[in-house]
Coordinates of C-alpha atoms and ligand atoms in Angstrom, one line a residue:
X264 CA 76.9 95.5 71.6
X265 CA 78.3 97.9 74.2
X266 CA 80.2 96.1 76.9
X267 CA 80.6 98.2 80.0
X268 CA 84.0 98.7 81.5
X269 CA 84.4 96.8 84.7
X270 CA 81.9 94.0 83.7
X271 CA 82.9 90.7 85.2
X272 CA 82.9 87.8 82.9
X273 CA 82.8 84.7 85.1
X274 CA 83.0 81.9 82.5
X275 CA 86.1 81.6 80.5
X276 CA 84.9 81.3 76.9
X277 CA 87.1 78.3 76.2
X278 CA 87.6 77.7 72.5
X279 CA 85.6 80.8 71.3
X280 CA 87.1 83.0 68.6
X281 CA 87.9 85.6 71.2
X282 CA 89.7 82.9 73.4
X283 CA 91.7 81.8 70.3
X284 CA 92.8 85.4 69.7
X285 CA 94.1 85.5 73.3
X286 CA 96.0 82.2 72.6
X287 CA 97.5 83.7 69.4
X288 CA 98.4 87.0 71.1
X289 CA 100.1 85.4 74.0
X290 CA 102.1 83.0 71.7
X291 CA 100.5 80.0 73.5
X292 CA 99.2 78.6 70.2
X293 CA 100.1 80.1 66.8
X294 CA 99.0 77.5 64.3
X295 CA 95.6 76.0 63.6
X296 CA 96.7 72.6 64.7
X297 CA 98.1 74.0 68.0
X298 CA 94.8 75.8 68.6
X299 CA 93.0 72.5 68.0
X300 CA 95.3 70.8 70.5
X301 CA 95.0 73.5 73.2
X302 CA 91.2 73.9 72.9
X303 CA 90.3 70.3 72.2
X304 CA 88.2 71.4 69.3
X305 CA 88.1 69.9 65.8
X306 CA 90.3 71.3 63.0
X307 CA 87.2 72.5 61.1
X308 CA 85.8 74.4 64.1
X309 CA 89.1 76.0 64.7
X310 CA 89.5 77.0 61.1
X311 CA 86.1 78.5 61.0
X312 CA 86.9 80.7 64.0
X313 CA 90.3 81.7 62.7
X314 CA 88.6 82.7 59.5
X315 CA 86.3 85.0 61.4
X316 CA 89.3 86.6 63.1
X317 CA 91.1 87.0 59.8
X318 CA 88.0 88.6 58.2
X319 CA 88.1 91.2 61.1
X320 CA 91.8 91.8 60.4
X321 CA 92.6 90.8 64.0
X322 CA 94.8 87.9 62.8
X323 CA 96.9 87.4 59.7
X324 CA 98.8 84.5 58.2
X325 CA 102.4 85.2 58.8
X326 CA 104.0 82.6 56.5
X327 CA 105.1 79.0 57.1
X328 CA 106.4 77.7 60.4
X329 CA 108.9 74.8 61.0
X330 CA 107.7 71.5 59.8
X331 CA 107.2 68.7 62.3
X332 CA 107.3 66.0 59.7
X333 CA 104.4 66.8 57.3
X334 CA 103.4 69.9 55.5
X335 CA 104.7 73.2 57.0
X336 CA 102.0 74.8 59.2
X337 CA 100.8 78.3 58.5
X338 CA 101.7 80.6 61.3
X339 CA 99.0 82.9 62.7
X340 CA 99.9 86.3 64.1
X341 CA 98.0 89.1 65.9
X342 CA 97.6 92.2 63.7
X343 CA 98.4 95.2 65.9
X344 CA 97.4 97.5 63.0
X345 CA 93.7 96.3 63.2
X346 CA 92.7 99.5 65.0
X347 CA 94.0 102.5 66.9
X348 CA 93.6 103.6 70.5
X349 CA 93.3 107.3 71.6
X350 CA 94.9 108.0 74.9
X351 CA 95.4 111.0 77.2
X352 CA 97.4 111.3 80.4
X353 CA 96.2 114.5 82.2
X354 CA 98.2 115.8 85.1
X355 CA 97.5 118.9 87.2
X356 CA 99.2 121.3 84.8
X357 CA 100.3 119.3 81.8
X358 CA 99.1 116.5 79.6
X359 CA 100.4 114.0 77.1
X360 CA 98.2 112.7 74.3
X361 CA 98.8 109.9 71.8
X362 CA 97.4 107.6 69.2
X363 CA 98.7 104.1 69.6
X364 CA 98.4 100.8 67.7
X365 CA 96.9 97.7 69.4
X366 CA 100.3 96.8 70.9
X367 CA 100.3 100.1 72.9
X368 CA 103.1 101.6 70.7
X369 CA 102.5 105.3 70.1
X370 CA 102.1 106.2 66.4
X371 CA 102.1 109.9 67.2
X372 CA 102.2 111.7 70.5
X373 CA 102.5 115.2 72.0
X374 CA 102.8 117.0 75.3
X375 CA 101.2 120.3 76.2
X376 CA 100.5 122.6 79.1
X377 CA 96.9 122.1 80.2
X378 CA 95.5 123.3 83.5
X379 CA 93.1 120.6 84.9
X380 CA 91.5 123.3 87.2
X381 CA 89.9 125.0 84.2
X382 CA 87.2 122.3 84.4
X383 CA 86.0 119.4 82.4
X384 CA 84.4 121.3 79.5
X385 CA 87.6 123.3 78.6
X386 CA 90.0 120.3 79.2
X387 CA 87.9 117.6 77.5
X388 CA 87.2 120.0 74.6
X389 CA 90.9 120.5 74.2
X390 CA 91.5 116.7 74.4
X391 CA 88.8 116.0 71.8
X392 CA 90.4 118.5 69.3
X393 CA 93.8 117.1 70.0
X394 CA 92.6 113.5 69.4
X395 CA 91.1 114.6 66.1
X396 CA 94.3 116.4 65.0
X397 CA 96.7 113.5 66.0
X398 CA 94.4 111.0 64.3
X399 CA 94.7 113.1 61.1
X400 CA 98.4 113.0 61.4
X401 CA 98.5 109.2 61.5
X402 CA 96.3 109.1 58.3
X403 CA 94.0 106.7 60.1
X404 CA 90.2 106.9 59.8
X405 CA 87.9 107.7 62.7
X406 CA 86.2 104.3 62.1
X407 CA 89.5 102.6 63.0
X408 CA 89.3 103.9 66.6
X409 CA 88.9 100.9 68.8
X410 CA 88.9 102.5 72.2
X411 CA 89.7 105.5 74.3
X412 CA 91.7 105.6 77.6
X413 CA 92.2 108.7 79.8
X414 CA 94.1 109.1 83.1
X415 CA 93.1 111.9 85.5
X416 CA 95.0 113.3 88.5
X417 CA 92.5 112.3 91.2
X418 CA 90.4 109.4 92.4
X419 CA 88.1 107.8 89.7
X420 CA 85.3 105.4 90.1
X421 CA 86.5 103.0 87.4
X422 CA 83.2 101.3 86.6
X423 CA 81.6 104.5 85.5
X424 CA 84.6 106.6 84.7
X425 CA 83.6 109.5 87.0
X426 CA 86.0 111.4 89.2
X427 CA 85.1 111.2 92.9
X428 CA 85.8 114.3 95.1
X429 CA 89.1 115.0 93.4
X430 CA 91.0 117.6 95.5
X431 CA 92.8 119.5 92.7
X432 CA 90.1 119.3 90.0
X433 CA 87.3 121.8 90.7
X434 CA 84.2 121.1 88.6
X435 CA 85.1 117.5 87.9
X436 CA 83.3 115.8 90.8
X437 CA 80.8 113.2 89.4
X438 CA 81.4 114.5 85.8
X439 CA 80.5 111.7 83.3
X440 CA 83.8 111.8 81.4
X441 CA 83.3 108.8 79.1
X442 CA 79.9 110.0 77.6
X443 CA 81.2 112.6 75.2
X444 CA 83.9 110.3 73.8
X445 CA 81.6 107.4 73.5
X446 CA 79.1 109.5 71.6
X447 CA 81.8 110.7 69.2
X448 CA 83.5 107.4 68.6
X449 CA 81.0 104.7 69.7
X450 CA 83.7 102.6 71.4
X451 CA 84.6 101.7 75.0
X452 CA 86.0 104.6 77.0
X453 CA 88.1 103.8 80.1
X454 CA 89.0 106.4 82.7
X455 CA 91.4 105.8 85.6
X456 CA 93.6 107.6 88.1
X457 CA 96.9 108.8 86.6
X458 CA 99.1 106.7 89.0
X459 CA 97.1 103.5 88.1
X460 CA 97.7 104.0 84.4
X461 CA 101.5 104.5 85.1
X462 CA 101.5 101.3 87.1
X463 CA 99.7 99.5 84.2
X464 CA 102.2 101.0 81.7
X465 CA 105.3 99.7 83.6
X466 CA 103.7 96.4 84.1
X467 CA 102.8 96.0 80.4
X468 CA 106.0 97.3 79.0
X469 CA 108.6 95.9 81.4
X470 CA 107.2 93.5 83.9
X471 CA 104.4 91.5 82.2
X472 CA 106.1 88.3 83.6
X473 CA 105.6 89.6 87.2
X474 CA 102.2 89.3 88.9
X475 CA 102.7 91.7 91.8
X476 CA 104.1 95.2 91.4
X477 CA 103.8 98.6 93.1
X478 CA 104.4 101.9 91.3
X479 CA 105.2 104.9 93.4
X480 CA 104.9 108.3 91.8
X481 CA 106.8 111.2 93.5
X482 CA 105.9 114.5 92.0
X483 CA 104.3 117.5 93.7
X484 CA 102.5 114.8 95.8
X485 CA 102.9 111.1 96.3
X486 CA 100.7 108.4 94.9
X487 CA 100.8 104.7 94.3
X488 CA 99.4 102.2 91.9
X489 CA 99.2 98.5 92.8
X490 CA 99.2 95.5 90.4
X491 CA 98.1 92.4 92.3
X492 CA 97.9 88.9 90.8
X493 CA 98.5 90.5 87.3
X494 CA 95.6 93.1 87.6
X495 CA 95.3 96.6 88.8
X496 CA 94.0 96.7 92.3
X497 CA 91.6 99.6 92.6
X498 CA 89.8 98.9 95.8
X499 CA 86.1 99.2 96.7
X500 CA 86.0 103.0 96.0
X501 CA 88.9 103.3 93.6
X502 CA 90.9 104.8 96.4
X503 CA 93.5 102.0 96.8
X504 CA 97.1 103.1 96.8
X505 CA 96.5 106.5 98.4
X506 CA 99.8 106.2 100.1
X507 CA 100.6 110.0 100.3
X508 CA 98.4 110.5 103.3
X509 CA 99.9 107.8 105.6
X510 CA 101.2 109.5 108.7
X511 CA 104.9 109.2 109.5
X512 CA 106.4 109.7 113.0
X513 CA 108.5 112.6 113.9
X514 CA 106.9 115.4 111.8
X515 CA 104.1 116.8 113.9
X516 CA 104.4 120.2 112.3
X517 CA 104.1 119.2 108.7
X518 CA 100.7 120.5 107.4
X519 CA 99.4 118.5 104.5
X520 CA 97.1 119.8 101.8
X521 CA 94.5 117.2 103.0
X522 CA 94.3 119.1 106.3
X523 CA 96.1 116.5 108.4
X524 CA 99.5 116.8 110.0
X525 CA 102.5 114.6 109.3
X526 CA 101.4 112.9 106.1
X527 CA 104.3 111.4 104.2
X528 CA 103.5 113.7 101.2
X529 CA 103.8 116.7 103.5
X530 CA 107.3 115.6 104.4
X531 CA 108.7 113.9 101.3
X532 CA 106.6 115.1 98.3
X533 CA 107.9 117.6 95.8
X534 CA 106.0 120.6 97.2
X535 CA 107.3 119.8 100.7
X536 CA 110.9 119.6 99.5
X537 CA 110.5 122.9 97.7
X538 CA 109.2 124.4 101.0
X539 CA 112.3 123.0 102.9
X540 CA 114.7 124.2 100.2
X541 CA 113.2 127.7 100.3
X542 CA 113.6 127.7 104.1
X543 CA 117.4 127.1 103.5
X544 CA 117.5 130.2 101.3
X545 CA 117.4 128.5 97.9
X546 CA 115.2 129.6 95.1
X547 CA 112.4 127.0 95.2
X548 CA 108.6 127.4 95.1
X549 CA 107.4 124.2 93.4
X550 CA 108.4 120.6 92.7
X551 CA 109.8 121.7 89.3
X552 CA 112.4 123.8 91.2
X553 CA 113.3 120.7 93.2
X554 CA 113.9 118.8 90.0
X555 CA 116.0 121.7 88.6
X556 CA 118.1 122.0 91.7
X557 CA 118.6 118.2 92.0
X558 CA 119.7 118.0 88.3
X559 CA 122.1 120.9 88.9
X560 CA 123.8 118.9 91.7
X561 CA 122.8 121.3 94.5
X562 CA 124.1 119.4 97.6
X563 CA 121.2 120.5 99.9
X564 CA 118.7 119.2 97.3
X565 CA 120.5 115.8 97.2
X566 CA 120.6 115.7 101.0
X567 CA 116.9 116.4 101.4
X568 CA 116.0 113.9 98.6
X569 CA 118.0 111.2 100.4
X570 CA 116.1 112.0 103.7
X571 CA 112.8 112.1 101.9
X572 CA 113.6 108.7 100.4
X573 CA 114.2 107.3 103.9
X574 CA 110.9 108.7 105.2
X575 CA 109.0 107.4 102.2
X576 CA 110.8 104.1 102.5
X577 CA 109.4 103.6 106.0
X578 CA 105.9 103.8 104.7
X579 CA 106.8 101.6 101.7
X580 CA 108.4 99.0 104.1
X581 CA 104.9 98.5 105.6
X582 CA 103.3 98.3 102.2
X583 CA 105.9 95.7 101.1
X584 CA 105.0 93.6 104.1
X585 CA 101.3 93.9 103.3
X586 CA 101.4 93.4 99.5
X587 CA 104.7 91.4 99.0
X588 CA 105.4 92.8 95.5
X589 CA 108.2 91.5 93.3
X590 CA 109.0 94.9 92.0
X591 CA 108.7 98.5 93.4
X592 CA 109.0 100.9 90.5
X593 CA 109.7 104.5 91.6
X594 CA 108.7 107.2 89.1
X595 CA 107.5 110.8 88.8
X596 CA 109.6 113.8 87.9
X597 CA 111.1 114.3 91.4
X598 CA 112.1 110.6 91.6
X599 CA 113.7 110.8 88.2
X600 CA 115.7 113.9 88.9
X601 CA 118.2 112.2 91.3
X602 CA 119.5 108.9 92.5
X603 CA 119.3 110.1 96.1
X604 CA 115.6 109.5 96.6
X605 CA 115.9 105.9 95.4
X606 CA 118.9 105.3 97.6
X607 CA 117.0 106.5 100.6
X608 CA 114.0 104.3 99.8
X609 CA 116.2 101.3 99.4
X610 CA 117.9 102.0 102.8
X611 CA 114.6 102.0 104.7
X612 CA 112.8 99.2 102.8
X613 CA 115.6 96.7 103.1
X614 CA 116.2 97.6 106.8
X615 CA 112.5 97.6 107.9
X616 CA 110.6 95.1 105.7
X617 CA 110.5 91.4 106.7
X618 CA 113.3 89.4 105.1
X619 CA 110.9 87.1 103.3
X620 CA 109.2 90.0 101.6
X621 CA 112.5 91.6 100.4
X622 CA 114.4 88.4 99.5
X623 CA 113.7 88.8 95.8
X624 CA 112.4 92.4 95.9
X625 CA 113.6 94.7 93.1
X626 CA 113.5 98.5 93.7
X627 CA 114.0 100.2 90.4
X628 CA 113.4 103.5 88.7
X629 CA 110.7 103.9 86.1
X630 CA 111.9 102.9 82.7
X631 CA 109.2 104.7 80.7
X632 CA 109.5 108.1 82.4
X633 CA 106.7 110.5 81.4
X634 CA 105.4 108.0 78.8
X635 CA 104.3 105.4 81.4
X636 CA 100.8 107.0 81.6
X637 CA 99.9 106.9 77.9
X638 CA 101.3 103.4 77.4
X639 CA 99.4 102.2 80.5
X640 CA 96.2 103.8 79.4
X641 CA 96.6 102.2 76.0
X642 CA 97.3 98.8 77.5
X643 CA 94.3 99.0 79.8
X644 CA 92.0 99.7 76.8
X645 CA 93.7 97.0 74.7
X646 CA 93.2 94.3 77.4
X647 CA 89.6 95.3 77.5
X648 CA 88.7 95.6 73.8
X649 CA 90.7 92.4 72.9
X650 CA 89.3 90.4 75.9
X651 CA 87.6 87.2 74.7
X652 CA 84.1 88.4 75.8
X653 CA 84.3 91.7 73.9
X654 CA 85.8 90.2 70.8
X655 CA 83.1 87.4 70.8
X656 CA 80.4 90.0 71.2
X657 CA 81.7 92.1 68.3
X658 CA 82.0 89.0 66.1
X659 CA 78.4 88.0 67.0
X660 CA 77.1 91.6 66.2
X661 CA 78.9 91.6 62.9
X662 CA 77.7 88.1 61.8
X663 CA 75.0 88.1 59.1
Ligands
LIG1155 ZN1 97.6 114.4 103.7

């Protein structure tokens, strides 16, 4: 059975094999008797469902646990080697590709220059070949591929996996990205915006205990991914988090690539900072030059990054009041090149947000760096393919 991405499963399948897998994965119940207790089902029903999960290699018996008086119970554990996920994080000019296990840990990964503007046929053809080559390197079989996840540098309609009027991706508008991978591998294929998968990666790897998080990417432009109540918040059209084009006061001359004046991206993004550094006579034409100058300790770069942080912080202060996140994670190569940007953001956010919203707010740098995207894409696919409904559907299809 093919379960569509974005399908809403309204009834929790309490006590199904898929629900038991979720209990084992989360550590809520890791023995047959604990599963019986939590689900209220009989030992024999629980055993039958656990056997089905073991037969699918999703669960294994991990030895004996501590005795609570009688016989030592057999511990059950999730088998992260039960399949592999193929993931790609495609930016404007470079991409990162990986094969991960079912815990989102990369088994093999690589980065390459790839120009998104060459269009979907060229880029996805390259991605397909790279997936095949990396899969070969892991020694795993094509039949072990459980899902595919891809991030793209533009707005994506998540339910269908199609880019929607992406400004820097000529030829991609409305292109059915999932189809060619679904045909080849016969598994769920999820496509999302690159900043959303970075937000998902930080949440999965470092902040799974936190329900509300915002990830801000400062690269050439500025974008934002929102995790609300433990889930990515994509909005009605997949356009949620498009923070870069919020207008800031005091910059009526700053022309943005969207055509408007005074967008925060046109003041504090990497391309804008390169423009300002060049105006000061420094050798800068792109956000990469901003990164290079900041890393080299160029004082003007540091000063401009601090000011950019303050301006971005004003917009973030409003977002913090609106969303009330527990953590603001700041990532992207410009943000990672210097402490100054983060310092400027902190200054404005703590000054301008409401005290209640900032009382426990953490503002931190990305801990995953340029790997946030692939880990996030993998986690997004894993949460889908291991969800109770999808696991139950697969078990039902495999049953004799
Ligand atoms: Zn704009």
